[in-house]
Coordinates of C-alpha atoms in Angstrom, one line a residue:
X145 CA -5.2 16.9 -2.0
X146 CA -8.5 18.6 -0.9
X147 CA -11.8 17.0 -2.2
X148 CA -14.8 18.6 -2.3
X149 CA -16.7 17.0 -5.0
X150 CA -16.7 13.7 -6.3
X151 CA -19.2 12.6 -9.0
X152 CA -20.0 9.7 -10.5
X153 CA -23.1 7.8 -12.3
X154 CA -24.0 4.7 -14.2
X155 CA -24.9 7.3 -17.3
X156 CA -21.2 8.9 -16.3
X157 CA -17.6 8.4 -18.2
X158 CA -15.7 10.4 -15.3
X159 CA -15.3 10.6 -11.5
X160 CA -14.9 14.7 -11.5
X161 CA -12.1 15.6 -7.8
X162 CA -10.4 18.5 -6.7
X163 CA -6.9 18.7 -7.7
X164 CA -4.3 20.2 -5.4
X165 CA -4.1 23.1 -7.3
X166 CA -7.7 23.7 -6.6
X167 CA -8.8 23.1 -10.2
X168 CA -11.7 20.7 -11.0
X169 CA -10.0 17.7 -12.8
X170 CA -11.6 14.3 -14.2
X171 CA -10.5 10.6 -14.2
X172 CA -12.2 8.7 -17.4
X173 CA -14.3 5.6 -16.3
X174 CA -15.0 2.9 -18.7
X175 CA -19.3 2.0 -18.7
X176 CA -19.8 -1.7 -18.0
X177 CA -19.9 -2.4 -21.7
X178 CA -16.2 -0.9 -22.3
X179 CA -14.7 -1.6 -19.6
X180 CA -14.3 -2.2 -16.0
X181 CA -16.7 -0.1 -13.5
X182 CA -14.9 2.5 -11.1
X183 CA -15.3 3.7 -7.3
X184 CA -13.6 6.4 -6.3
X185 CA -12.8 5.9 -2.8
X186 CA -11.3 8.6 -0.4
X187 CA -8.7 8.1 2.2
X188 CA -8.4 10.6 5.0
X189 CA -4.9 10.5 7.3
X190 CA -5.2 13.0 10.4
X191 CA -3.1 13.3 13.2
X192 CA -5.6 11.7 16.7
X193 CA -6.7 15.2 18.7
X194 CA -8.0 15.4 22.1
X195 CA -10.9 17.9 23.3
X196 CA -8.8 20.8 23.6
X197 CA -6.7 20.4 19.8
X198 CA -10.1 20.0 18.3
X199 CA -10.4 23.5 16.9
X200 CA -6.2 23.7 16.0
X201 CA -5.1 23.1 12.6
X202 CA -3.5 19.2 12.3
X203 CA -1.7 18.0 9.6
X204 CA -4.2 16.1 7.1
X205 CA -3.7 13.7 4.2
X206 CA -6.2 12.6 1.8
X207 CA -5.5 10.2 -0.5
X208 CA -8.2 9.1 -3.6
X209 CA -8.3 5.1 -4.7
X210 CA -10.1 4.7 -8.0
X211 CA -11.2 0.6 -7.4
X212 CA -12.1 -1.4 -9.7
X213 CA -15.6 -3.4 -9.5
X214 CA -13.8 -7.1 -9.7
X215 CA -13.1 -9.9 -7.8
X216 CA -9.6 -10.3 -8.8
X217 CA -7.5 -9.4 -5.6
X218 CA -5.7 -6.5 -7.2
X219 CA -8.7 -4.4 -7.8
X220 CA -9.5 -2.9 -4.7
X221 CA -8.3 -1.5 -0.9
X222 CA -7.8 -4.5 1.5
X223 CA -7.9 -4.0 5.1
X224 CA -3.9 -4.5 5.3
X225 CA -3.4 -1.8 3.0
X226 CA -5.2 0.5 5.3
X227 CA -3.1 -0.1 8.2
X228 CA 0.1 -0.3 6.6
X229 CA -0.6 3.3 4.9
X230 CA -1.1 4.4 8.7
X231 CA 1.9 3.0 9.7
X232 CA 3.5 5.3 6.9
X233 CA 1.6 8.5 7.9
X234 CA 2.7 7.9 11.5
X235 CA 6.1 7.9 10.8
X236 CA 5.9 10.1 7.4
X237 CA 8.8 12.5 9.3
X238 CA 10.8 9.8 8.2
X239 CA 10.2 9.1 4.8
X240 CA 11.3 12.5 3.0
X241 CA 13.9 10.9 0.2
X242 CA 13.5 7.6 1.3
X243 CA 13.8 5.1 -2.0
X244 CA 10.7 2.7 -1.2
X245 CA 9.9 -0.3 -3.5
X246 CA 6.1 -1.1 -3.1
X247 CA 5.1 -4.8 -4.3
X248 CA 2.2 -6.3 -5.2
X249 CA 0.6 -3.2 -4.6
X250 CA -2.5 -3.7 -6.7
X251 CA -4.8 -0.4 -5.4
X252 CA -1.2 1.3 -4.3
X253 CA -2.5 3.0 -1.3
X254 CA 0.6 2.5 1.1
X255 CA 2.8 3.7 -2.0
X256 CA 0.7 6.8 -2.6
X257 CA 0.7 7.9 0.9
X258 CA 4.5 6.9 1.5
X259 CA 4.8 9.6 -1.9
X260 CA 2.7 12.2 -0.7
X261 CA 5.0 12.1 2.8
X262 CA 8.0 12.8 0.4
X263 CA 9.6 9.5 -0.2
X264 CA 10.9 8.8 -3.9
X265 CA 8.2 5.4 -4.5
X266 CA 8.3 2.7 -7.0
X267 CA 4.9 0.6 -7.5
X268 CA 5.0 -2.8 -9.0
X269 CA 2.7 -5.8 -9.3
X270 CA 2.8 -8.9 -11.2
X271 CA 3.4 -8.7 -14.8
X272 CA 1.5 -11.8 -15.8
X273 CA -1.8 -9.0 -15.0
X274 CA -1.6 -5.6 -16.8
X275 CA -4.6 -4.2 -15.3
X276 CA -3.0 -4.0 -12.0
X277 CA -0.2 -2.2 -13.8
X278 CA -3.0 0.0 -14.9
X279 CA -4.4 0.6 -11.6
X280 CA -1.2 1.5 -10.4
X281 CA -0.8 4.3 -12.8
X282 CA -4.3 5.1 -12.6
X283 CA -4.3 6.2 -8.6
X284 CA -0.9 8.2 -9.3
X285 CA -2.8 10.2 -11.7
X286 CA -5.6 10.8 -9.5
X287 CA -3.8 11.7 -6.6
X288 CA -1.2 14.1 -9.2
X289 CA 1.7 11.8 -8.4
X290 CA 3.1 12.0 -11.8
X291 CA 7.0 11.2 -10.8
X292 CA 6.5 7.6 -9.3
X293 CA 7.7 4.6 -11.2
X294 CA 5.8 2.0 -12.3
X295 CA 7.1 -1.7 -13.2
X296 CA 6.1 -5.2 -13.4
X297 CA 7.3 -7.8 -10.7
X298 CA 6.1 -11.3 -10.5
X299 CA 7.1 -12.7 -6.9
X300 CA 9.9 -15.4 -7.4
X301 CA 11.2 -14.5 -11.1
X302 CA 14.6 -13.3 -11.8
X303 CA 13.3 -10.7 -14.7
X304 CA 15.1 -7.6 -16.0
X305 CA 12.7 -5.4 -14.1
X306 CA 14.2 -6.5 -10.7
X307 CA 17.4 -6.6 -11.8
X308 CA 17.6 -3.1 -13.2
X309 CA 15.8 -1.7 -9.7
X310 CA 17.7 1.1 -8.0
X311 CA 19.0 0.6 -4.6
X312 CA 15.7 0.5 -1.9
X313 CA 15.7 1.6 2.0
X314 CA 12.1 0.3 2.5
X315 CA 10.2 -2.5 1.0
X316 CA 6.3 -2.3 1.3
X317 CA 3.6 -5.0 1.0
X318 CA 0.4 -5.0 2.3
X319 CA -1.5 -8.7 2.3
X320 CA 0.8 -10.8 -0.1
X321 CA 0.7 -13.6 2.4
X322 CA -2.5 -14.1 1.3
X323 CA -2.0 -17.6 -0.3
X324 CA -0.1 -20.4 0.8
X325 CA 1.4 -21.6 -2.0
X326 CA 3.2 -17.9 -2.8
X327 CA 4.7 -17.7 0.2
X328 CA 8.0 -18.3 -0.5
X329 CA 8.0 -16.9 -4.0
X330 CA 7.4 -13.6 -1.8
X331 CA 10.3 -14.5 0.3
X332 CA 12.9 -15.3 -2.4
X333 CA 11.9 -12.0 -4.1
X334 CA 12.3 -10.1 -0.8
X335 CA 15.9 -11.6 -0.1
X336 CA 17.1 -11.3 -3.4
X337 CA 16.2 -7.6 -3.1
X338 CA 17.7 -7.3 0.3
X339 CA 21.0 -9.4 -0.8
X340 CA 21.6 -5.9 -3.0
X341 CA 20.2 -3.7 -0.3
X342 CA 21.7 -4.9 2.8
X343 CA 20.6 -2.1 5.0
X344 CA 16.6 -2.3 3.9
X345 CA 13.4 -3.5 5.5
X346 CA 10.4 -5.3 4.3
X347 CA 7.3 -3.4 6.0
X348 CA 4.8 -5.6 5.9
X349 CA 1.2 -5.9 7.1
X350 CA -1.1 -9.9 6.7
X351 CA -4.4 -10.8 7.9
X352 CA -4.8 -13.8 10.0
X353 CA -6.5 -16.0 8.0
X354 CA -5.2 -19.4 9.6
X355 CA -3.4 -20.4 12.1
X356 CA -2.0 -23.4 10.5
X357 CA -0.2 -20.8 8.1
X358 CA 3.6 -19.4 9.1
X359 CA 6.1 -17.9 7.4
X360 CA 8.7 -18.8 10.5
X361 CA 10.3 -21.7 8.9
X362 CA 10.6 -19.3 5.2
X363 CA 12.3 -16.8 7.0
X364 CA 14.8 -18.9 8.9
X365 CA 15.6 -20.8 5.8
X366 CA 16.0 -17.8 4.0
X367 CA 17.9 -16.2 6.5
X368 CA 16.0 -13.7 7.5
X369 CA 14.3 -12.2 10.8
X370 CA 11.0 -10.7 12.1
X371 CA 10.1 -8.3 14.7
X372 CA 6.1 -7.6 15.1
X373 CA 4.7 -4.5 15.5
X374 CA 2.3 -3.7 17.7
X375 CA -0.9 -2.2 16.0
X376 CA -1.5 0.3 19.2
X377 CA 2.3 1.7 18.6
X378 CA 0.8 3.9 15.1
X379 CA -2.5 4.5 16.6
X380 CA -3.8 1.2 14.5
X381 CA -5.9 -0.8 16.8
X382 CA -9.0 0.3 16.1
X383 CA -12.0 -0.7 14.0
X384 CA -12.3 2.7 11.6
X385 CA -8.9 4.5 10.2
X386 CA -8.3 6.9 7.7
X387 CA -11.9 7.7 7.5
X388 CA -12.4 4.4 6.8
X389 CA -14.6 1.3 8.3
X390 CA -11.4 -0.9 7.6
X391 CA -9.9 -2.5 8.8
X392 CA -12.8 -3.3 10.6
X393 CA -12.4 -6.6 12.9
X394 CA -10.3 -8.2 10.8
X395 CA -7.5 -9.7 12.5
X396 CA -4.3 -7.9 11.2
X397 CA -0.5 -7.8 12.0
X398 CA 2.4 -5.8 11.4
X399 CA 6.0 -7.0 11.1
X400 CA 9.8 -5.7 10.0
X401 CA 11.6 -8.2 8.3
X402 CA 15.6 -7.6 7.6
X403 CA 18.5 -9.8 6.9
X404 CA 19.2 -11.9 10.1
X405 CA 22.4 -10.5 10.0
X406 CA 21.1 -6.9 10.3
X407 CA 20.6 -4.8 12.7
X408 CA 18.0 -1.6 13.3
X409 CA 17.9 1.9 13.3

């Protein structure tokens, strides 16, 4: 998507943007007395260039995310989401045709990037917060992704939506290890999905908030293994990514989790 203009003010009810077809499109933005207000942010992913390459045309991906000005977790993009999206962009050549599920998607930046790179994506967030699912829908619409499925999945619960999921190759999640009381619910959901998809991998980023918080014991309990992925290996070891000040000086880590008996390819 090539973005030329975005217009929003307190008096207006729309966000305007240029669609991939070259036409001016608009997204409805409720006024503060009619519902939540939005701020559309642009994330621009591109290959790093040296001085000799800067005049050459390089692949670039622009993603728009309509953040909700709300204090709830799933209403805006967190630094971990930008790092995970950068990992997907860096490995975009392996994504076409991949079956990807994002859990706790929130604003869905990683899932949107994966879909834009050719993956078959399902976005999910808790069934208990319908607004989060509406955010997923809004992010898809503003990025012209009409074929992405969106479902409610609550961590730690065996629901009809969970049972009816098709096969997946990759599970995505950014910053889902936020509240320690949720850690095992996340891990059990991932374990359930991996038992049904033994070759699947869980690609996840998390922010280090306390040295006392760890999922190592839970991984051992649920017979999972993890591999640490250095941020420098996918050009994410910097204070700005995707033309955004995120992740800033936050301590972000990435790991790939799989069944303990599974082997990496």
